[in-house]
Amino acid sequence: MRFRSDPARIRGSLAPVITPFTDDGALDQQSLARLVTWQLEQGSHGISIGGSTGEPSAQTIAERAEAIRLVARTVADRVPFVPGTGSAKLDETLELTAAARDAGADAVLIITPYYARPTQEALYRWYVAVAREFPDLPVIAYNVPSRTAVDLAPETVARLFTDLDNFVGIKETTKDFEHFSRVLHRCGPELLVWSGIELLCLPLLALGGAGYISATANLAPAACAAMYRAWTEGDLAEARRIHYGLHPLVDLLFTETNPAPAKLVLQQRGLIASAHVRPPLIEPTEPARVKIAELLAEGAEFLSPAGPAEGGS
């Protein structure tokens, strides 16, 4: 939690790791610890768990809290740890956020409440309730309208940033790039903005973004970190080379619903023991597996090495 008092240091490529399960659907603690260790070895600038890639809606609050505590112990304060602690219910969000605070999280990622389609005023009050319950914990909104059916408007983001000392940033997962610009225009560069859209990670940096929380880091953590480093060092040609080189892996991730394709590849490479996803998701179908193999070969240059375990589990 050494970054909690200075959230402006939470920058770069924050890997939103998948939640590995055993074949019978239980949390696979050994695989999760191995994944996080691998992410750190590959140079990820931070770790997240419990966002959309982590299948949070298919888990109980107790299961999510267990995973958060395990990741916090594995990260051991080496890089920022920013778990997703949001839910569609306020009491669950507060319970899980408290667990993350106690585990040593540096900040928390709070998704807009899904399914209910709250108004902007309701969203404002939601984030106020969470932020005021944890005044010493940096709060980051997670705006992902494709999954939640509600968009956190730039005006509402600006209102929260003005009214709450510990509302520090937002993960924007919208393909409306004007939205990114309007949020930063209203709030200024002090608001930390991360991209959750894989192909907008590099463009956001040009607007003043803090980095990205991209599912691509599950397969190519070193390349994702290198793209950010190239940008900060002014090597724009290298940053663009990586951006375009990652396209096949981005397409792979969404061959079918994320994170099923990523889990399959991680299992094939020996980084997790099982590709199991919980219902309502299913493991990739045979046509998808064929496409995944093609895209994997196309993007092979940018895959991070799996280490001694590569080639099987």
PDB file of C-alpha atoms in Angstrom:
ATOM      1  CA  MET A   1       0.000   0.000   0.000  1.00  0.00           C
ATOM      2  CA  ARG A   2       2.973   2.306  -0.414  1.00  0.00           C
ATOM      3  CA  PHE A   3       1.301   3.903  -3.457  1.00  0.00           C
ATOM      4  CA  ARG A   4      -1.953   4.633  -1.620  1.00  0.00           C
ATOM      5  CA  SER A   5      -0.826   8.044  -0.409  1.00  0.00           C
ATOM      6  CA  ASP A   6       0.393   9.075  -3.865  1.00  0.00           C
ATOM      7  CA  PRO A   7      -1.928   7.592  -6.509  1.00  0.00           C
ATOM      8  CA  ALA A   8      -0.353   9.764  -9.222  1.00  0.00           C
ATOM      9  CA  ARG A   9       2.426   7.159  -9.256  1.00  0.00           C
ATOM     10  CA  ILE A  10      -0.020   4.506 -10.487  1.00  0.00           C
ATOM     11  CA  ARG A  11       0.842   4.715 -14.166  1.00  0.00           C
ATOM     12  CA  GLY A  12       1.727   2.564 -17.127  1.00  0.00           C
ATOM     13  CA  SER A  13       0.484  -0.919 -17.951  1.00  0.00           C
ATOM     14  CA  LEU A  14      -1.635  -2.337 -15.132  1.00  0.00           C
ATOM     15  CA  ALA A  15      -2.345  -5.982 -15.920  1.00  0.00           C
ATOM     16  CA  PRO A  16      -5.977  -7.041 -15.264  1.00  0.00           C
ATOM     17  CA  VAL A  17      -5.248 -10.685 -14.544  1.00  0.00           C
ATOM     18  CA  ILE A  18      -7.773 -13.435 -15.144  1.00  0.00           C
ATOM     19  CA  THR A  19      -9.093 -15.459 -12.217  1.00  0.00           C
ATOM     20  CA  PRO A  20      -7.923 -19.046 -12.760  1.00  0.00           C
ATOM     21  CA  PHE A  21     -10.217 -21.875 -11.674  1.00  0.00           C
ATOM     22  CA  THR A  22      -9.642 -25.586 -11.337  1.00  0.00           C
ATOM     23  CA  ASP A  23     -11.459 -27.986 -13.665  1.00  0.00           C
ATOM     24  CA  ASP A  24     -14.234 -28.273 -11.101  1.00  0.00           C
ATOM     25  CA  GLY A  25     -14.602 -24.499 -10.836  1.00  0.00           C
ATOM     26  CA  ALA A  26     -12.802 -23.662  -7.584  1.00  0.00           C
ATOM     27  CA  LEU A  27     -10.344 -20.794  -7.250  1.00  0.00           C
ATOM     28  CA  ASP A  28      -6.908 -22.050  -8.299  1.00  0.00           C
ATOM     29  CA  GLN A  29      -4.665 -20.250  -5.817  1.00  0.00           C
ATOM     30  CA  GLN A  30      -1.440 -21.781  -7.108  1.00  0.00           C
ATOM     31  CA  SER A  31      -2.091 -20.701 -10.696  1.00  0.00           C
ATOM     32  CA  LEU A  32      -3.134 -17.218  -9.591  1.00  0.00           C
ATOM     33  CA  ALA A  33       0.036 -16.693  -7.568  1.00  0.00           C
ATOM     34  CA  ARG A  34       2.098 -17.992 -10.492  1.00  0.00           C
ATOM     35  CA  LEU A  35       0.361 -15.622 -12.921  1.00  0.00           C
ATOM     36  CA  VAL A  36       0.989 -12.587 -10.732  1.00  0.00           C
ATOM     37  CA  THR A  37       4.638 -13.512 -10.220  1.00  0.00           C
ATOM     38  CA  TRP A  38       5.020 -13.926 -13.990  1.00  0.00           C
ATOM     39  CA  GLN A  39       3.406 -10.528 -14.585  1.00  0.00           C
ATOM     40  CA  LEU A  40       5.916  -8.889 -12.261  1.00  0.00           C
ATOM     41  CA  GLU A  41       8.823 -10.694 -13.912  1.00  0.00           C
ATOM     42  CA  GLN A  42       7.612  -9.490 -17.317  1.00  0.00           C
ATOM     43  CA  GLY A  43       7.600  -5.861 -16.207  1.00  0.00           C
ATOM     44  CA  SER A  44       3.934  -4.973 -15.678  1.00  0.00           C
ATOM     45  CA  HIS A  45       3.737  -1.630 -13.885  1.00  0.00           C
ATOM     46  CA  GLY A  46       0.815  -2.689 -11.707  1.00  0.00           C
ATOM     47  CA  ILE A  47      -1.668  -5.479 -11.064  1.00  0.00           C
ATOM     48  CA  SER A  48      -5.441  -5.537 -11.010  1.00  0.00           C
ATOM     49  CA  ILE A  49      -7.923  -8.346 -10.478  1.00  0.00           C
ATOM     50  CA  GLY A  50     -11.698  -8.385 -10.338  1.00  0.00           C
ATOM     51  CA  GLY A  51     -12.447  -6.339 -13.426  1.00  0.00           C
ATOM     52  CA  SER A  52     -14.428  -7.789 -16.327  1.00  0.00           C
ATOM     53  CA  THR A  53     -11.531 -10.070 -17.319  1.00  0.00           C
ATOM     54  CA  GLY A  54     -11.612 -11.601 -13.831  1.00  0.00           C
ATOM     55  CA  GLU A  55     -15.229 -12.915 -14.093  1.00  0.00           C
ATOM     56  CA  PRO A  56     -16.381 -11.070 -10.952  1.00  0.00           C
ATOM     57  CA  SER A  57     -20.108 -11.501 -11.549  1.00  0.00           C
ATOM     58  CA  ALA A  58     -19.678 -15.299 -11.471  1.00  0.00           C
ATOM     59  CA  GLN A  59     -18.077 -15.255  -8.017  1.00  0.00           C
ATOM     60  CA  THR A  60     -19.241 -14.671  -4.483  1.00  0.00           C
ATOM     61  CA  ILE A  61     -17.943 -11.701  -2.508  1.00  0.00           C
ATOM     62  CA  ALA A  62     -16.020 -14.135  -0.281  1.00  0.00           C
ATOM     63  CA  GLU A  63     -14.312 -15.677  -3.322  1.00  0.00           C
ATOM     64  CA  ARG A  64     -13.379 -12.284  -4.718  1.00  0.00           C
ATOM     65  CA  ALA A  65     -12.002 -11.190  -1.357  1.00  0.00           C
ATOM     66  CA  GLU A  66      -9.925 -14.376  -1.128  1.00  0.00           C
ATOM     67  CA  ALA A  67      -8.411 -13.687  -4.557  1.00  0.00           C
ATOM     68  CA  ILE A  68      -7.680 -10.070  -3.627  1.00  0.00           C
ATOM     69  CA  ARG A  69      -5.850 -11.114  -0.458  1.00  0.00           C
ATOM     70  CA  LEU A  70      -3.824 -13.706  -2.358  1.00  0.00           C
ATOM     71  CA  VAL A  71      -2.806 -11.211  -5.050  1.00  0.00           C
ATOM     72  CA  ALA A  72      -1.916  -8.582  -2.443  1.00  0.00           C
ATOM     73  CA  ARG A  73       0.390 -11.050  -0.689  1.00  0.00           C
ATOM     74  CA  THR A  74       2.015 -12.026  -3.987  1.00  0.00           C
ATOM     75  CA  VAL A  75       2.498  -8.447  -5.190  1.00  0.00           C
ATOM     76  CA  ALA A  76       3.971  -7.625  -1.761  1.00  0.00           C
ATOM     77  CA  ASP A  77       3.984  -3.885  -2.424  1.00  0.00           C
ATOM     78  CA  ARG A  78       6.411  -4.137  -5.351  1.00  0.00           C
ATOM     79  CA  VAL A  79       4.043  -2.398  -7.774  1.00  0.00           C
ATOM     80  CA  PRO A  80       0.638  -0.736  -7.383  1.00  0.00           C
ATOM     81  CA  PHE A  81      -2.239  -3.112  -6.696  1.00  0.00           C
ATOM     82  CA  VAL A  82      -5.643  -1.879  -7.886  1.00  0.00           C
ATOM     83  CA  PRO A  83      -8.366  -4.526  -7.493  1.00  0.00           C
ATOM     84  CA  GLY A  84     -11.871  -4.224  -8.827  1.00  0.00           C
ATOM     85  CA  THR A  85     -14.271  -4.152  -5.880  1.00  0.00           C
ATOM     86  CA  GLY A  86     -17.514  -3.037  -7.475  1.00  0.00           C
ATOM     87  CA  SER A  87     -20.812  -4.873  -7.659  1.00  0.00           C
ATOM     88  CA  ALA A  88     -24.388  -4.145  -8.685  1.00  0.00           C
ATOM     89  CA  LYS A  89     -25.212  -3.866  -4.972  1.00  0.00           C
ATOM     90  CA  LEU A  90     -23.889  -1.131  -2.689  1.00  0.00           C
ATOM     91  CA  ASP A  91     -23.528  -3.325   0.395  1.00  0.00           C
ATOM     92  CA  GLU A  92     -21.428  -5.841  -1.543  1.00  0.00           C
ATOM     93  CA  THR A  93     -19.292  -3.059  -3.001  1.00  0.00           C
ATOM     94  CA  LEU A  94     -18.616  -1.653   0.465  1.00  0.00           C
ATOM     95  CA  GLU A  95     -17.832  -5.091   1.893  1.00  0.00           C
ATOM     96  CA  LEU A  96     -15.377  -5.977  -0.850  1.00  0.00           C
ATOM     97  CA  THR A  97     -13.785  -2.526  -0.820  1.00  0.00           C
ATOM     98  CA  ALA A  98     -13.187  -2.881   2.913  1.00  0.00           C
ATOM     99  CA  ALA A  99     -11.532  -6.247   2.296  1.00  0.00           C
ATOM    100  CA  ALA A 100      -9.287  -4.703  -0.364  1.00  0.00           C
ATOM    101  CA  ARG A 101      -8.353  -1.821   1.926  1.00  0.00           C
ATOM    102  CA  ASP A 102      -7.449  -4.222   4.717  1.00  0.00           C
ATOM    103  CA  ALA A 103      -5.428  -6.386   2.300  1.00  0.00           C
ATOM    104  CA  GLY A 104      -3.289  -3.385   1.379  1.00  0.00           C
ATOM    105  CA  ALA A 105      -4.702  -2.283  -1.976  1.00  0.00           C
ATOM    106  CA  ASP A 106      -3.303   1.012  -3.241  1.00  0.00           C
ATOM    107  CA  ALA A 107      -6.584   2.042  -4.872  1.00  0.00           C
ATOM    108  CA  VAL A 108      -9.866   0.394  -5.827  1.00  0.00           C
ATOM    109  CA  LEU A 109     -11.632   0.145  -9.158  1.00  0.00           C
ATOM    110  CA  ILE A 110     -15.406   0.596  -8.826  1.00  0.00           C
ATOM    111  CA  ILE A 111     -17.534  -0.412 -11.802  1.00  0.00           C
ATOM    112  CA  THR A 112     -20.701   1.528 -12.541  1.00  0.00           C
ATOM    113  CA  PRO A 113     -23.611  -0.516 -11.158  1.00  0.00           C
ATOM    114  CA  TYR A 114     -24.887  -2.731 -13.907  1.00  0.00           C
ATOM    115  CA  TYR A 115     -28.359  -3.763 -15.093  1.00  0.00           C
ATOM    116  CA  ALA A 116     -30.284  -1.087 -13.120  1.00  0.00           C
ATOM    117  CA  ARG A 117     -29.445   1.727 -15.588  1.00  0.00           C
ATOM    118  CA  PRO A 118     -29.153   4.483 -12.941  1.00  0.00           C
ATOM    119  CA  THR A 119     -29.324   8.174 -13.846  1.00  0.00           C
ATOM    120  CA  GLN A 120     -26.267  10.434 -13.699  1.00  0.00           C
ATOM    121  CA  GLU A 121     -27.457  11.784 -10.353  1.00  0.00           C
ATOM    122  CA  ALA A 122     -27.785   8.235  -9.048  1.00  0.00           C
ATOM    123  CA  LEU A 123     -24.287   7.401 -10.281  1.00  0.00           C
ATOM    124  CA  TYR A 124     -22.936  10.504  -8.579  1.00  0.00           C
ATOM    125  CA  ARG A 125     -24.523   9.488  -5.270  1.00  0.00           C
ATOM    126  CA  TRP A 126     -23.232   5.917  -5.671  1.00  0.00           C
ATOM    127  CA  TYR A 127     -19.614   7.022  -5.983  1.00  0.00           C
ATOM    128  CA  VAL A 128     -20.024   9.588  -3.202  1.00  0.00           C
ATOM    129  CA  ALA A 129     -21.274   6.831  -0.888  1.00  0.00           C
ATOM    130  CA  VAL A 130     -18.278   4.615  -1.640  1.00  0.00           C
ATOM    131  CA  ALA A 131     -15.647   7.355  -1.528  1.00  0.00           C
ATOM    132  CA  ARG A 132     -16.910   8.825   1.760  1.00  0.00           C
ATOM    133  CA  GLU A 133     -16.985   5.396   3.381  1.00  0.00           C
ATOM    134  CA  PHE A 134     -13.254   5.047   2.630  1.00  0.00           C
ATOM    135  CA  PRO A 135     -11.814   8.579   2.759  1.00  0.00           C
ATOM    136  CA  ASP A 136      -8.189   7.427   2.871  1.00  0.00           C
ATOM    137  CA  LEU A 137      -8.482   5.026  -0.070  1.00  0.00           C
ATOM    138  CA  PRO A 138      -8.134   6.305  -3.661  1.00  0.00           C
ATOM    139  CA  VAL A 139     -11.239   5.492  -5.710  1.00  0.00           C
ATOM    140  CA  ILE A 140     -11.171   4.929  -9.462  1.00  0.00           C
ATOM    141  CA  ALA A 141     -14.381   4.698 -11.468  1.00  0.00           C
ATOM    142  CA  TYR A 142     -14.691   1.930 -14.036  1.00  0.00           C
ATOM    143  CA  ASN A 143     -16.817   3.031 -16.969  1.00  0.00           C
ATOM    144  CA  VAL A 144     -17.719   0.135 -19.265  1.00  0.00           C
ATOM    145  CA  PRO A 145     -21.093   0.887 -20.895  1.00  0.00           C
ATOM    146  CA  SER A 146     -20.993  -2.160 -23.188  1.00  0.00           C
ATOM    147  CA  ARG A 147     -21.338  -4.360 -20.101  1.00  0.00           C
ATOM    148  CA  THR A 148     -23.268  -2.156 -17.680  1.00  0.00           C
ATOM    149  CA  ALA A 149     -25.746  -0.424 -20.041  1.00  0.00           C
ATOM    150  CA  VAL A 150     -24.943   2.956 -18.472  1.00  0.00           C
ATOM    151  CA  ASP A 151     -22.313   5.554 -19.375  1.00  0.00           C
ATOM    152  CA  LEU A 152     -20.639   7.717 -16.732  1.00  0.00           C
ATOM    153  CA  ALA A 153     -20.844  11.136 -18.378  1.00  0.00           C
ATOM    154  CA  PRO A 154     -17.835  13.486 -18.460  1.00  0.00           C
ATOM    155  CA  GLU A 155     -19.877  16.036 -16.523  1.00  0.00           C
ATOM    156  CA  THR A 156     -20.476  13.509 -13.738  1.00  0.00           C
ATOM    157  CA  VAL A 157     -16.807  12.536 -13.653  1.00  0.00           C
ATOM    158  CA  ALA A 158     -15.871  16.208 -13.298  1.00  0.00           C
ATOM    159  CA  ARG A 159     -18.395  16.681 -10.509  1.00  0.00           C
ATOM    160  CA  LEU A 160     -17.007  13.702  -8.588  1.00  0.00           C
ATOM    161  CA  PHE A 161     -13.424  14.832  -9.120  1.00  0.00           C
ATOM    162  CA  THR A 162     -14.286  18.293  -7.803  1.00  0.00           C
ATOM    163  CA  ASP A 163     -16.311  17.147  -4.795  1.00  0.00           C
ATOM    164  CA  LEU A 164     -14.289  14.157  -3.549  1.00  0.00           C
ATOM    165  CA  ASP A 165     -10.644  14.357  -2.507  1.00  0.00           C
ATOM    166  CA  ASN A 166     -10.135  10.611  -2.950  1.00  0.00           C
ATOM    167  CA  PHE A 167     -11.836  10.263  -6.338  1.00  0.00           C
ATOM    168  CA  VAL A 168      -8.618  10.165  -8.351  1.00  0.00           C
ATOM    169  CA  GLY A 169      -9.309   8.616 -11.726  1.00  0.00           C
ATOM    170  CA  ILE A 170     -11.301   6.560 -14.172  1.00  0.00           C
ATOM    171  CA  LYS A 171     -10.798   3.508 -16.328  1.00  0.00           C
ATOM    172  CA  GLU A 172     -12.544   4.334 -19.587  1.00  0.00           C
ATOM    173  CA  THR A 173     -13.714   1.289 -21.521  1.00  0.00           C
ATOM    174  CA  THR A 174     -15.615   2.961 -24.309  1.00  0.00           C
ATOM    175  CA  LYS A 175     -14.772   3.104 -28.000  1.00  0.00           C
ATOM    176  CA  ASP A 176     -16.021   6.697 -28.099  1.00  0.00           C
ATOM    177  CA  PHE A 177     -12.616   8.389 -28.131  1.00  0.00           C
ATOM    178  CA  GLU A 178     -14.265  11.800 -27.831  1.00  0.00           C
ATOM    179  CA  HIS A 179     -15.401  10.667 -24.386  1.00  0.00           C
ATOM    180  CA  PHE A 180     -11.763  10.304 -23.255  1.00  0.00           C
ATOM    181  CA  SER A 181     -10.981  13.791 -24.502  1.00  0.00           C
ATOM    182  CA  ARG A 182     -14.023  15.408 -22.903  1.00  0.00           C
ATOM    183  CA  VAL A 183     -13.258  13.807 -19.522  1.00  0.00           C
ATOM    184  CA  LEU A 184      -9.682  15.110 -19.556  1.00  0.00           C
ATOM    185  CA  HIS A 185     -10.779  18.501 -20.864  1.00  0.00           C
ATOM    186  CA  ARG A 186     -13.237  18.942 -18.004  1.00  0.00           C
ATOM    187  CA  CYS A 187     -11.002  17.553 -15.256  1.00  0.00           C
ATOM    188  CA  GLY A 188      -7.498  18.449 -16.374  1.00  0.00           C
ATOM    189  CA  PRO A 189      -4.347  16.313 -16.316  1.00  0.00           C
ATOM    190  CA  GLU A 190      -4.573  15.767 -12.562  1.00  0.00           C
ATOM    191  CA  LEU A 191      -7.336  13.221 -13.142  1.00  0.00           C
ATOM    192  CA  LEU A 192      -5.769   9.828 -13.829  1.00  0.00           C
ATOM    193  CA  VAL A 193      -7.335   8.186 -16.883  1.00  0.00           C
ATOM    194  CA  TRP A 194      -6.557   4.642 -18.006  1.00  0.00           C
ATOM    195  CA  SER A 195      -7.812   3.012 -21.190  1.00  0.00           C
ATOM    196  CA  GLY A 196      -9.639  -0.295 -21.002  1.00  0.00           C
ATOM    197  CA  ILE A 197      -9.993  -0.462 -24.793  1.00  0.00           C
ATOM    198  CA  GLU A 198      -6.994  -2.302 -26.175  1.00  0.00           C
ATOM    199  CA  LEU A 199      -6.552  -0.358 -29.402  1.00  0.00           C
ATOM    200  CA  LEU A 200      -6.968   3.000 -27.641  1.00  0.00           C
ATOM    201  CA  CYS A 201      -4.180   2.414 -25.109  1.00  0.00           C
ATOM    202  CA  LEU A 202      -1.509   4.219 -27.089  1.00  0.00           C
ATOM    203  CA  PRO A 203      -3.769   7.003 -28.422  1.00  0.00           C
ATOM    204  CA  LEU A 204      -4.892   7.861 -24.880  1.00  0.00           C
ATOM    205  CA  LEU A 205      -1.312   8.621 -23.867  1.00  0.00           C
ATOM    206  CA  ALA A 206      -1.271  11.422 -26.444  1.00  0.00           C
ATOM    207  CA  LEU A 207      -4.204  13.044 -24.633  1.00  0.00           C
ATOM    208  CA  GLY A 208      -2.468  12.869 -21.261  1.00  0.00           C
ATOM    209  CA  GLY A 209      -3.700   9.504 -20.004  1.00  0.00           C
ATOM    210  CA  ALA A 210      -1.973   7.721 -17.121  1.00  0.00           C
ATOM    211  CA  GLY A 211      -1.765   4.375 -18.898  1.00  0.00           C
ATOM    212  CA  TYR A 212      -4.004   1.417 -19.520  1.00  0.00           C
ATOM    213  CA  ILE A 213      -5.605  -1.593 -17.889  1.00  0.00           C
ATOM    214  CA  SER A 214      -5.690  -3.838 -20.929  1.00  0.00           C
ATOM    215  CA  ALA A 215      -6.580  -7.530 -21.178  1.00  0.00           C
ATOM    216  CA  THR A 216      -3.763  -7.868 -23.717  1.00  0.00           C
ATOM    217  CA  ALA A 217      -1.342  -7.848 -20.788  1.00  0.00           C
ATOM    218  CA  ASN A 218      -2.568 -11.334 -19.906  1.00  0.00           C
ATOM    219  CA  LEU A 219      -0.715 -12.630 -22.981  1.00  0.00           C
ATOM    220  CA  ALA A 220       1.874  -9.940 -23.706  1.00  0.00           C
ATOM    221  CA  PRO A 221       2.758  -8.160 -20.457  1.00  0.00           C
ATOM    222  CA  ALA A 222       6.299  -7.300 -21.542  1.00  0.00           C
ATOM    223  CA  ALA A 223       5.128  -5.767 -24.829  1.00  0.00           C
ATOM    224  CA  CYS A 224       2.379  -3.768 -23.108  1.00  0.00           C
ATOM    225  CA  ALA A 225       4.888  -2.390 -20.608  1.00  0.00           C
ATOM    226  CA  ALA A 226       7.417  -1.699 -23.376  1.00  0.00           C
ATOM    227  CA  MET A 227       4.863   0.301 -25.372  1.00  0.00           C
ATOM    228  CA  TYR A 228       4.321   2.619 -22.415  1.00  0.00           C
ATOM    229  CA  ARG A 229       8.045   2.912 -21.809  1.00  0.00           C
ATOM    230  CA  ALA A 230       8.698   3.723 -25.476  1.00  0.00           C
ATOM    231  CA  TRP A 231       6.083   6.471 -25.334  1.00  0.00           C
ATOM    232  CA  THR A 232       7.547   8.049 -22.189  1.00  0.00           C
ATOM    233  CA  GLU A 233      11.049   7.921 -23.692  1.00  0.00           C
ATOM    234  CA  GLY A 234       9.872   9.637 -26.862  1.00  0.00           C
ATOM    235  CA  ASP A 235      10.414   6.629 -29.113  1.00  0.00           C
ATOM    236  CA  LEU A 236       7.129   6.996 -30.951  1.00  0.00           C
ATOM    237  CA  ALA A 237       8.127   4.697 -33.796  1.00  0.00           C
ATOM    238  CA  GLU A 238       8.722   1.839 -31.362  1.00  0.00           C
ATOM    239  CA  ALA A 239       5.497   2.560 -29.493  1.00  0.00           C
ATOM    240  CA  ARG A 240       3.571   2.403 -32.761  1.00  0.00           C
ATOM    241  CA  ARG A 241       5.384  -0.759 -33.836  1.00  0.00           C
ATOM    242  CA  ILE A 242       4.245  -2.505 -30.659  1.00  0.00           C
ATOM    243  CA  HIS A 243       0.727  -1.080 -30.921  1.00  0.00           C
ATOM    244  CA  TYR A 244       0.219  -2.502 -34.401  1.00  0.00           C
ATOM    245  CA  GLY A 245       2.073  -5.705 -33.575  1.00  0.00           C
ATOM    246  CA  LEU A 246      -0.389  -6.410 -30.773  1.00  0.00           C
ATOM    247  CA  HIS A 247      -3.426  -6.282 -33.096  1.00  0.00           C
ATOM    248  CA  PRO A 248      -3.590 -10.079 -33.650  1.00  0.00           C
ATOM    249  CA  LEU A 249      -3.476 -10.754 -29.903  1.00  0.00           C
ATOM    250  CA  VAL A 250      -6.205  -8.184 -29.310  1.00  0.00           C
ATOM    251  CA  ASP A 251      -8.371  -9.906 -31.929  1.00  0.00           C
ATOM    252  CA  LEU A 252      -7.569 -13.250 -30.294  1.00  0.00           C
ATOM    253  CA  LEU A 253      -8.839 -12.071 -26.908  1.00  0.00           C
ATOM    254  CA  PHE A 254     -12.258 -11.308 -28.341  1.00  0.00           C
ATOM    255  CA  THR A 255     -12.654 -14.282 -30.685  1.00  0.00           C
ATOM    256  CA  GLU A 256     -15.337 -15.279 -28.199  1.00  0.00           C
ATOM    257  CA  THR A 257     -16.274 -13.678 -24.915  1.00  0.00           C
ATOM    258  CA  ASN A 258     -13.324 -12.453 -22.856  1.00  0.00           C
ATOM    259  CA  PRO A 259     -11.665 -14.053 -20.861  1.00  0.00           C
ATOM    260  CA  ALA A 260     -12.307 -17.530 -22.335  1.00  0.00           C
ATOM    261  CA  PRO A 261      -9.774 -17.182 -25.194  1.00  0.00           C
ATOM    262  CA  ALA A 262      -7.086 -15.787 -22.880  1.00  0.00           C
ATOM    263  CA  LYS A 263      -7.592 -18.633 -20.432  1.00  0.00           C
ATOM    264  CA  LEU A 264      -7.221 -21.195 -23.193  1.00  0.00           C
ATOM    265  CA  VAL A 265      -3.899 -19.706 -24.320  1.00  0.00           C
ATOM    266  CA  LEU A 266      -2.600 -19.385 -20.760  1.00  0.00           C
ATOM    267  CA  GLN A 267      -3.496 -23.016 -20.101  1.00  0.00           C
ATOM    268  CA  GLN A 268      -1.823 -24.152 -23.331  1.00  0.00           C
ATOM    269  CA  ARG A 269       1.328 -22.307 -22.323  1.00  0.00           C
ATOM    270  CA  GLY A 270       1.428 -23.858 -18.851  1.00  0.00           C
ATOM    271  CA  LEU A 271       0.739 -20.676 -16.900  1.00  0.00           C
ATOM    272  CA  ILE A 272      -2.552 -21.917 -15.476  1.00  0.00           C
ATOM    273  CA  ALA A 273      -3.714 -25.475 -14.905  1.00  0.00           C
ATOM    274  CA  SER A 274      -7.183 -25.180 -16.436  1.00  0.00           C
ATOM    275  CA  ALA A 275      -8.996 -23.035 -19.003  1.00  0.00           C
ATOM    276  CA  HIS A 276     -12.249 -23.358 -17.025  1.00  0.00           C
ATOM    277  CA  VAL A 277     -14.653 -20.416 -17.135  1.00  0.00           C
ATOM    278  CA  ARG A 278     -17.763 -20.266 -15.008  1.00  0.00           C
ATOM    279  CA  PRO A 279     -21.280 -20.158 -16.470  1.00  0.00           C
ATOM    280  CA  PRO A 280     -22.753 -18.398 -18.300  1.00  0.00           C
ATOM    281  CA  LEU A 281     -19.434 -18.379 -20.196  1.00  0.00           C
ATOM    282  CA  ILE A 282     -18.091 -21.464 -21.950  1.00  0.00           C
ATOM    283  CA  GLU A 283     -14.626 -22.452 -23.112  1.00  0.00           C
ATOM    284  CA  PRO A 284     -13.878 -21.556 -26.751  1.00  0.00           C
ATOM    285  CA  THR A 285     -15.692 -23.601 -29.369  1.00  0.00           C
ATOM    286  CA  GLU A 286     -13.770 -25.533 -32.001  1.00  0.00           C
ATOM    287  CA  PRO A 287     -14.103 -22.849 -34.713  1.00  0.00           C
ATOM    288  CA  ALA A 288     -12.866 -20.282 -32.216  1.00  0.00           C
ATOM    289  CA  ARG A 289      -9.892 -22.490 -31.301  1.00  0.00           C
ATOM    290  CA  VAL A 290      -8.862 -22.629 -34.954  1.00  0.00           C
ATOM    291  CA  LYS A 291      -9.010 -18.830 -35.190  1.00  0.00           C
ATOM    292  CA  ILE A 292      -7.156 -18.451 -31.882  1.00  0.00           C
ATOM    293  CA  ALA A 293      -4.331 -20.641 -33.153  1.00  0.00           C
ATOM    294  CA  GLU A 294      -4.046 -18.550 -36.323  1.00  0.00           C
ATOM    295  CA  LEU A 295      -3.965 -15.263 -34.440  1.00  0.00           C
ATOM    296  CA  LEU A 296      -1.539 -16.655 -31.887  1.00  0.00           C
ATOM    297  CA  ALA A 297       0.897 -17.524 -34.668  1.00  0.00           C
ATOM    298  CA  GLU A 298       0.441 -14.100 -36.241  1.00  0.00           C
ATOM    299  CA  GLY A 299       1.156 -12.276 -32.980  1.00  0.00           C
ATOM    300  CA  ALA A 300       3.848 -14.658 -31.704  1.00  0.00           C
ATOM    301  CA  GLU A 301       6.601 -12.025 -31.780  1.00  0.00           C
ATOM    302  CA  PHE A 302       4.862 -10.045 -29.057  1.00  0.00           C
ATOM    303  CA  LEU A 303       3.918 -12.894 -26.719  1.00  0.00           C
ATOM    304  CA  SER A 304       5.796 -12.892 -23.441  1.00  0.00           C
ATOM    305  CA  PRO A 305       7.770 -16.066 -22.725  1.00  0.00           C
ATOM    306  CA  ALA A 306       6.034 -18.310 -20.244  1.00  0.00           C
ATOM    307  CA  GLY A 307       9.293 -19.407 -18.644  1.00  0.00           C
ATOM    308  CA  PRO A 308      10.200 -22.949 -17.616  1.00  0.00           C
ATOM    309  CA  ALA A 309       6.585 -24.088 -17.699  1.00  0.00           C
ATOM    310  CA  GLU A 310       6.042 -23.187 -21.358  1.00  0.00           C
ATOM    311  CA  GLY A 311       4.657 -25.976 -23.457  1.00  0.00           C
ATOM    312  CA  GLY A 312       2.324 -27.690 -21.034  1.00  0.00           C
ATOM    313  CA  SER A 313       0.990 -27.969 -17.521  1.00  0.00           C
TER     314      SER A 313
END
